[in-house]
Short mmCIF file of C-alpha atoms in Angstrom, two decimals:
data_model
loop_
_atom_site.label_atom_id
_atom_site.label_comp_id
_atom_site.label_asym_id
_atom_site.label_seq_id
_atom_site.Cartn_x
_atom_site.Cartn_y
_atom_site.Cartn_z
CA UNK A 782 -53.16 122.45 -186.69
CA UNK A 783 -54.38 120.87 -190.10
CA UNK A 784 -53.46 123.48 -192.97
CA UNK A 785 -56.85 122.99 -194.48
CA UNK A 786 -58.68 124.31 -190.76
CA UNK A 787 -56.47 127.67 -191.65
CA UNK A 788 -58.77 129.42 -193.72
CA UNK A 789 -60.28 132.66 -193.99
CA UNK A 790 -63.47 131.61 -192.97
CA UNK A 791 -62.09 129.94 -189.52
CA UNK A 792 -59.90 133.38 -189.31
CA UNK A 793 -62.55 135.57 -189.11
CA UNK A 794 -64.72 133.02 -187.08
CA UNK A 795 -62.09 133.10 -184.82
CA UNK A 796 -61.58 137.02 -184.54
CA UNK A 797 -65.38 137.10 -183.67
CA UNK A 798 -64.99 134.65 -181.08
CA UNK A 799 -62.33 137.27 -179.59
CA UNK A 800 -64.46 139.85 -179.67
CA UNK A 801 -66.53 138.71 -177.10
CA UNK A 802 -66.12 140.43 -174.09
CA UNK A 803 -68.04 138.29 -171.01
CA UNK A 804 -69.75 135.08 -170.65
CA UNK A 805 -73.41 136.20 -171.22
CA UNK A 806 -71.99 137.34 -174.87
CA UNK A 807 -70.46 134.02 -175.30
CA UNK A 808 -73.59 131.97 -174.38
CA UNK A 809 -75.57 134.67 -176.79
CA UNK A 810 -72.82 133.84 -179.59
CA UNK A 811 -72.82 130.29 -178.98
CA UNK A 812 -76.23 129.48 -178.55
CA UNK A 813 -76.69 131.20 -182.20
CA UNK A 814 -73.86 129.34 -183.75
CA UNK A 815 -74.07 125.81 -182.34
CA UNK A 816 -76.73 123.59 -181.31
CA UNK A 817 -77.24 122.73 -178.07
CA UNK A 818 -75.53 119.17 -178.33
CA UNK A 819 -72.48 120.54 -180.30
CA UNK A 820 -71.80 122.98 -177.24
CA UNK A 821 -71.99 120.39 -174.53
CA UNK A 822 -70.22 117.86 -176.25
CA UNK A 823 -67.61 121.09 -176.62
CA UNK A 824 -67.79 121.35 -173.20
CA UNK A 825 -67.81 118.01 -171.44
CA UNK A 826 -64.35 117.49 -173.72
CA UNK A 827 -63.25 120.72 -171.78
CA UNK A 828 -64.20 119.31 -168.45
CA UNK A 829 -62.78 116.05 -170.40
CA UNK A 830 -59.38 117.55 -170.32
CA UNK A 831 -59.28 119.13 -166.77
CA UNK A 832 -60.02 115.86 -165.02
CA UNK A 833 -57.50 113.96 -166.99
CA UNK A 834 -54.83 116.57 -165.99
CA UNK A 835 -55.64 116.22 -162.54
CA UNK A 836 -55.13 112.45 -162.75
CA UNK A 837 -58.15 110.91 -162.78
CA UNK A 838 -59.03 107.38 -164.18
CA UNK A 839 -61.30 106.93 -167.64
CA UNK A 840 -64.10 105.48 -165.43
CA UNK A 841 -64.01 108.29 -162.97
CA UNK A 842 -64.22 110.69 -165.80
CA UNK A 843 -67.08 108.82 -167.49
CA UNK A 844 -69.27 108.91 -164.56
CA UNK A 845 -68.83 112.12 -163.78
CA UNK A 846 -69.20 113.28 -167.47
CA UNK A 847 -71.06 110.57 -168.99
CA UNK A 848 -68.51 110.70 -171.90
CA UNK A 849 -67.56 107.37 -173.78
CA UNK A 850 -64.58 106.12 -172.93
CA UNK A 851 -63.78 106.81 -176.89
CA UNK A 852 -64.20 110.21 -175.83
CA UNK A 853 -62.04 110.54 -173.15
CA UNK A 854 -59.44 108.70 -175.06
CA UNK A 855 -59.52 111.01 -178.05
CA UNK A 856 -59.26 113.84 -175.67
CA UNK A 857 -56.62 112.15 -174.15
CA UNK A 858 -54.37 111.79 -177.27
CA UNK A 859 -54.70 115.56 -177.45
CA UNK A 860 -53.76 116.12 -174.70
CA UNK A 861 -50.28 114.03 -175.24
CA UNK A 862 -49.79 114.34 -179.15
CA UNK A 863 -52.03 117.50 -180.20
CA UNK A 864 -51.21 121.00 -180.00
CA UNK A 865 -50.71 121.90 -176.44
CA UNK A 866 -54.13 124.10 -176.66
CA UNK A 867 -55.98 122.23 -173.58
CA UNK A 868 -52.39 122.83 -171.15
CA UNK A 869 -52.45 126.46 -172.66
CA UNK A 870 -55.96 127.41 -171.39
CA UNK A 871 -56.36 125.58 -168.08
CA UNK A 872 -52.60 127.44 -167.20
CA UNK A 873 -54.37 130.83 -167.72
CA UNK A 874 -58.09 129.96 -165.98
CA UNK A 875 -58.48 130.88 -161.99
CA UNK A 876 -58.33 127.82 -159.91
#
């Protein structure tokens, strides 16, 4: 993670974020914080990510998604080179 995304602010952002305690809180939270593009672009990377770990091709993705192929690739690259955090939640979800 970049040094200069460790900051107090981010800290405490991210305490409150684990403070929530179902998903009606979260969309209540999230819904306040972010608008409504900024949460589904946060969430087709998510969906992003789980398709490419279960193998399928950029095109596939993209129509299921509608994300770019830019998109897909960036998610992609972290996926291979970033910070493991994708693997590390879709290991602990239900499948």
């Amino acid at each position: 993670m970049s040094k200069n995304l460790r900051t107090e602010s981010v800290d405490e952002f991210f305490d409150a974020v684990l403070c929530l305690q179902n998903r009606e809180e979260c969309y209540r939270f999230f819904e306040d914080v972010c608008t409504v593009n900024e949460l589904q672009a946060i969430a087709q990377r998510f969906e992003v990510a789980h398709l490419l770990r279960k193998n399928w091709t950029y095109v596939d993705i993209a129509d299921k998604t509608g994300a770019s192929t830019a998109t897909i690739s960036r998610v992609n690259r972290s996926l291979n080179y970033g910070n493991d955090g994708y693997d590390m939640v879709l290991e602990r979800m239900p499948q």
